[in-house]
Amino acid sequence: MNTEPSVTAATAPLEGLPVGAPVHASEGHRGTQYLWAVVGIALLALVVSGLLWQKLASIQEQLARQSADAGAQATEARATARQAQELAMETAAKLAVTEARLSEVSLQRSQLEELMQSLSRSRDENLVVDIESAVRLAQQQTQLTGSLEPLLAALKSAEMRVTRAAQPRLTPLQRAIARDVARIKATALADTPALLVKLDELVLLADELPIANAMPTPHANEALKRKPEETVATWWVRLGLLVRDEVRSLVRVSRIEDPDAALLSPEQSFFLRENLKLKLLNARLGLLSRQIDSVRSDLGAASVSLGRYFDASSRKTQTASALLLQVRGQLKALDLPRVDDTLAALATAAAGR
């Protein structure tokens, strides 16, 4: 077993010391150094701890201050939020009121625009209505009077009013009025008073028209008497002629086209003439009232009666037939011209409002 003393790490440094130095003195010196190192480290740790404590205190103070500031800011934020909420509610209420007023203003504006448009169109529409009323009234007056002057005057007045209006939408109406005016000016109407005179002549002539089967008029007895200035020979000659005519009248041969005329009695002949006069008078009244269709019907019935029951070979019957034919021919010129173009243009203008 090795009995040599081992060299340790603590004793290793002592190998460099001079021979003869005491070992316990160097150990005390090293202990002092350790002590001072420990003290220094402790002081350094104390200083560091103080600095850390100071820094921690400042951090705590800063955190406390920041916490207080944050609390104050939170309180102020809550107050601001409350104010903002109240302001938002007030703003919402004001916005609702404003929207209600805006809708009311929009409604009023739309109504005002409609009113302005109606006012801007009312002039033209009133013009169209006035012209239509005037034209229809003039047409009625023309039908009642048989004169074209009221209708022509109404159309000319309407044309002047449309020209003064100077509206493009009324241009078709102006052209239609011009066409109707030209057509009316080119129309030739029958003379109504002349037709009335001819009807009066026919009524007066009806009493003198011979019936187709009428008996000859008997000679007066005074014709057989001798006149003072007449000689006897002349009287005998005249007497012979009267006897001859009387003998000839005993037998009468005539041709009657309608068998109904041969069956008329003298009493019926009176009513036949009265019926003819009644038809002529009805035609006259219809002509005065501008009932042209009724006039044509009555004159047609009178013409049929005249040709069926009256003597066609008589000069008076022929005269009456000629007058009746003239009246019926002139009735075609009594048809008044219509203003359909103008009325259609007025309806179109009124529908385009």
PDB file of C-alpha atoms in Angstrom, residues 143-280:
ATOM      1  CA  GLN A 143    -129.177  71.093 -88.850  1.00  0.00           C
ATOM      2  CA  LEU A 144    -132.007  73.199 -87.426  1.00  0.00           C
ATOM      3  CA  THR A 145    -131.691  76.163 -89.755  1.00  0.00           C
ATOM      4  CA  GLY A 146    -130.405  74.434 -92.876  1.00  0.00           C
ATOM      5  CA  SER A 147    -127.744  77.113 -93.263  1.00  0.00           C
ATOM      6  CA  LEU A 148    -124.036  76.385 -93.337  1.00  0.00           C
ATOM      7  CA  GLU A 149    -123.055  79.791 -91.974  1.00  0.00           C
ATOM      8  CA  PRO A 150    -123.040  78.830 -88.245  1.00  0.00           C
ATOM      9  CA  LEU A 151    -120.872  75.771 -88.877  1.00  0.00           C
ATOM     10  CA  LEU A 152    -118.550  77.650 -91.211  1.00  0.00           C
ATOM     11  CA  ALA A 153    -118.161  80.518 -88.735  1.00  0.00           C
ATOM     12  CA  ALA A 154    -117.426  78.101 -85.869  1.00  0.00           C
ATOM     13  CA  LEU A 155    -114.753  76.313 -87.912  1.00  0.00           C
ATOM     14  CA  LYS A 156    -113.086  79.565 -88.949  1.00  0.00           C
ATOM     15  CA  SER A 157    -113.063  80.777 -85.337  1.00  0.00           C
ATOM     16  CA  ALA A 158    -111.587  77.447 -84.213  1.00  0.00           C
ATOM     17  CA  GLU A 159    -108.904  77.675 -86.878  1.00  0.00           C
ATOM     18  CA  MET A 160    -107.918  81.172 -85.724  1.00  0.00           C
ATOM     19  CA  ARG A 161    -107.714  80.057 -82.071  1.00  0.00           C
ATOM     20  CA  VAL A 162    -105.568  77.040 -82.941  1.00  0.00           C
ATOM     21  CA  THR A 163    -103.281  79.251 -85.018  1.00  0.00           C
ATOM     22  CA  ARG A 164    -102.854  81.684 -82.132  1.00  0.00           C
ATOM     23  CA  ALA A 165    -102.120  78.821 -79.716  1.00  0.00           C
ATOM     24  CA  ALA A 166     -99.143  77.725 -81.868  1.00  0.00           C
ATOM     25  CA  GLN A 167     -98.952  74.261 -80.271  1.00  0.00           C
ATOM     26  CA  PRO A 168     -97.375  71.434 -82.291  1.00  0.00           C
ATOM     27  CA  ARG A 169     -99.790  68.880 -80.852  1.00  0.00           C
ATOM     28  CA  LEU A 170    -102.706  70.848 -82.344  1.00  0.00           C
ATOM     29  CA  THR A 171    -101.307  70.807 -85.888  1.00  0.00           C
ATOM     30  CA  PRO A 172    -103.428  67.763 -86.959  1.00  0.00           C
ATOM     31  CA  LEU A 173    -106.503  69.584 -85.641  1.00  0.00           C
ATOM     32  CA  GLN A 174    -105.650  72.642 -87.735  1.00  0.00           C
ATOM     33  CA  ARG A 175    -105.297  70.520 -90.882  1.00  0.00           C
ATOM     34  CA  ALA A 176    -108.607  68.728 -90.190  1.00  0.00           C
ATOM     35  CA  ILE A 177    -110.417  72.057 -89.744  1.00  0.00           C
ATOM     36  CA  ALA A 178    -108.961  73.324 -93.024  1.00  0.00           C
ATOM     37  CA  ARG A 179    -110.217  70.209 -94.857  1.00  0.00           C
ATOM     38  CA  ASP A 180    -113.729  70.538 -93.396  1.00  0.00           C
ATOM     39  CA  VAL A 181    -113.865  74.243 -94.262  1.00  0.00           C
ATOM     40  CA  ALA A 182    -112.867  73.507 -97.861  1.00  0.00           C
ATOM     41  CA  ARG A 183    -115.485  70.745 -98.116  1.00  0.00           C
ATOM     42  CA  ILE A 184    -118.230  72.974 -96.697  1.00  0.00           C
ATOM     43  CA  LYS A 185    -117.370  75.806 -99.096  1.00  0.00           C
ATOM     44  CA  ALA A 186    -117.587  73.377-101.999  1.00  0.00           C
ATOM     45  CA  THR A 187    -121.026  72.130-100.921  1.00  0.00           C
ATOM     46  CA  ALA A 188    -124.075  73.557-102.695  1.00  0.00           C
ATOM     47  CA  LEU A 189    -127.273  73.356-100.649  1.00  0.00           C
ATOM     48  CA  ALA A 190    -130.783  73.390-101.997  1.00  0.00           C
ATOM     49  CA  ASP A 191    -132.948  76.462-101.599  1.00  0.00           C
ATOM     50  CA  THR A 192    -135.275  75.511 -98.769  1.00  0.00           C
ATOM     51  CA  PRO A 193    -137.732  78.404 -99.272  1.00  0.00           C
ATOM     52  CA  ALA A 194    -138.108  77.430-102.942  1.00  0.00           C
ATOM     53  CA  LEU A 195    -138.880  73.857-101.914  1.00  0.00           C
ATOM     54  CA  LEU A 196    -141.484  75.113 -99.457  1.00  0.00           C
ATOM     55  CA  VAL A 197    -143.120  77.188-102.217  1.00  0.00           C
ATOM     56  CA  LYS A 198    -143.280  74.153-104.503  1.00  0.00           C
ATOM     57  CA  LEU A 199    -144.844  72.075-101.747  1.00  0.00           C
ATOM     58  CA  ASP A 200    -147.439  74.809-101.185  1.00  0.00           C
ATOM     59  CA  GLU A 201    -148.221  74.747-104.913  1.00  0.00           C
ATOM     60  CA  LEU A 202    -148.673  70.998-104.768  1.00  0.00           C
ATOM     61  CA  VAL A 203    -151.042  71.327-101.796  1.00  0.00           C
ATOM     62  CA  LEU A 204    -153.135  73.904-103.683  1.00  0.00           C
ATOM     63  CA  LEU A 205    -153.061  71.793-106.826  1.00  0.00           C
ATOM     64  CA  ALA A 206    -154.258  68.681-105.018  1.00  0.00           C
ATOM     65  CA  ASP A 207    -157.878  69.928-104.972  1.00  0.00           C
ATOM     66  CA  GLU A 208    -157.869  70.274-108.767  1.00  0.00           C
ATOM     67  CA  LEU A 209    -156.264  66.961-109.692  1.00  0.00           C
ATOM     68  CA  PRO A 210    -158.688  64.692-111.555  1.00  0.00           C
ATOM     69  CA  ILE A 211    -159.223  61.192-110.276  1.00  0.00           C
ATOM     70  CA  ALA A 212    -158.530  58.393-112.736  1.00  0.00           C
ATOM     71  CA  ASN A 213    -162.198  57.212-112.800  1.00  0.00           C
ATOM     72  CA  ALA A 214    -163.827  60.630-112.329  1.00  0.00           C
ATOM     73  CA  MET A 215    -167.104  61.280-114.125  1.00  0.00           C
ATOM     74  CA  PRO A 216    -167.203  64.196-116.618  1.00  0.00           C
ATOM     75  CA  THR A 217    -168.582  67.441-115.335  1.00  0.00           C
ATOM     76  CA  PRO A 218    -172.258  67.885-116.265  1.00  0.00           C
ATOM     77  CA  HIS A 219    -173.096  70.863-118.437  1.00  0.00           C
ATOM     78  CA  ALA A 220    -175.150  73.627-116.943  1.00  0.00           C
ATOM     79  CA  ASN A 221    -178.722  74.019-118.056  1.00  0.00           C
ATOM     80  CA  GLU A 222    -178.132  77.648-118.908  1.00  0.00           C
ATOM     81  CA  ALA A 223    -176.101  76.515-121.912  1.00  0.00           C
ATOM     82  CA  LEU A 224    -179.378  75.451-123.682  1.00  0.00           C
ATOM     83  CA  LYS A 225    -180.954  78.832-123.378  1.00  0.00           C
ATOM     84  CA  ARG A 226    -180.930  81.095-126.376  1.00  0.00           C
ATOM     85  CA  LYS A 227    -178.796  84.154-125.994  1.00  0.00           C
ATOM     86  CA  PRO A 228    -180.303  87.534-127.030  1.00  0.00           C
ATOM     87  CA  GLU A 229    -177.701  88.207-129.680  1.00  0.00           C
ATOM     88  CA  GLU A 230    -177.895  84.651-131.007  1.00  0.00           C
ATOM     89  CA  THR A 231    -179.944  83.817-134.105  1.00  0.00           C
ATOM     90  CA  VAL A 232    -182.223  80.824-134.345  1.00  0.00           C
ATOM     91  CA  ALA A 233    -179.982  79.000-136.806  1.00  0.00           C
ATOM     92  CA  THR A 234    -176.954  79.486-134.646  1.00  0.00           C
ATOM     93  CA  TRP A 235    -178.858  78.317-131.594  1.00  0.00           C
ATOM     94  CA  TRP A 236    -179.918  75.126-133.426  1.00  0.00           C
ATOM     95  CA  VAL A 237    -176.337  74.430-134.410  1.00  0.00           C
ATOM     96  CA  ARG A 238    -175.163  74.902-130.853  1.00  0.00           C
ATOM     97  CA  LEU A 239    -177.965  72.735-129.587  1.00  0.00           C
ATOM     98  CA  GLY A 240    -176.961  69.968-131.981  1.00  0.00           C
ATOM     99  CA  LEU A 241    -173.407  70.106-130.750  1.00  0.00           C
ATOM    100  CA  LEU A 242    -174.525  69.913-127.140  1.00  0.00           C
ATOM    101  CA  VAL A 243    -176.728  66.921-127.901  1.00  0.00           C
ATOM    102  CA  ARG A 244    -173.846  65.219-129.681  1.00  0.00           C
ATOM    103  CA  ASP A 245    -171.539  65.803-126.715  1.00  0.00           C
ATOM    104  CA  GLU A 246    -174.188  64.556-124.351  1.00  0.00           C
ATOM    105  CA  VAL A 247    -174.673  61.390-126.370  1.00  0.00           C
ATOM    106  CA  ARG A 248    -170.949  60.798-126.454  1.00  0.00           C
ATOM    107  CA  SER A 249    -170.742  61.170-122.692  1.00  0.00           C
ATOM    108  CA  LEU A 250    -173.269  58.400-122.195  1.00  0.00           C
ATOM    109  CA  VAL A 251    -170.602  55.819-123.011  1.00  0.00           C
ATOM    110  CA  ARG A 252    -167.050  56.358-121.697  1.00  0.00           C
ATOM    111  CA  VAL A 253    -164.094  54.149-122.537  1.00  0.00           C
ATOM    112  CA  SER A 254    -160.917  54.718-120.476  1.00  0.00           C
ATOM    113  CA  ARG A 255    -157.810  52.780-119.518  1.00  0.00           C
ATOM    114  CA  ILE A 256    -156.978  52.558-115.826  1.00  0.00           C
ATOM    115  CA  GLU A 257    -153.686  50.918-114.971  1.00  0.00           C
ATOM    116  CA  ASP A 258    -154.449  50.313-111.282  1.00  0.00           C
ATOM    117  CA  PRO A 259    -157.724  48.471-110.595  1.00  0.00           C
ATOM    118  CA  ASP A 260    -157.955  50.149-107.172  1.00  0.00           C
ATOM    119  CA  ALA A 261    -158.527  53.508-108.842  1.00  0.00           C
ATOM    120  CA  ALA A 262    -161.560  52.162-110.710  1.00  0.00           C
ATOM    121  CA  LEU A 263    -163.210  51.172-107.441  1.00  0.00           C
ATOM    122  CA  LEU A 264    -163.077  54.617-105.853  1.00  0.00           C
ATOM    123  CA  SER A 265    -166.374  56.283-105.138  1.00  0.00           C
ATOM    124  CA  PRO A 266    -166.810  60.073-105.270  1.00  0.00           C
ATOM    125  CA  GLU A 267    -166.827  60.188-101.485  1.00  0.00           C
ATOM    126  CA  GLN A 268    -163.529  58.301-101.363  1.00  0.00           C
ATOM    127  CA  SER A 269    -162.061  60.694-103.897  1.00  0.00           C
ATOM    128  CA  PHE A 270    -162.422  63.508-101.383  1.00  0.00           C
ATOM    129  CA  PHE A 271    -160.511  61.614 -98.722  1.00  0.00           C
ATOM    130  CA  LEU A 272    -157.923  60.615-101.330  1.00  0.00           C
ATOM    131  CA  ARG A 273    -157.178  64.257-102.070  1.00  0.00           C
ATOM    132  CA  GLU A 274    -157.136  65.089 -98.367  1.00  0.00           C
ATOM    133  CA  ASN A 275    -154.706  62.234 -97.748  1.00  0.00           C
ATOM    134  CA  LEU A 276    -152.457  63.528-100.540  1.00  0.00           C
ATOM    135  CA  LYS A 277    -152.505  67.023 -99.068  1.00  0.00           C
ATOM    136  CA  LEU A 278    -151.765  65.613 -95.608  1.00  0.00           C
ATOM    137  CA  LYS A 279    -148.659  63.833 -96.903  1.00  0.00           C
ATOM    138  CA  LEU A 280    -147.492  66.987 -98.644  1.00  0.00           C
TER     139      LEU A 280
END
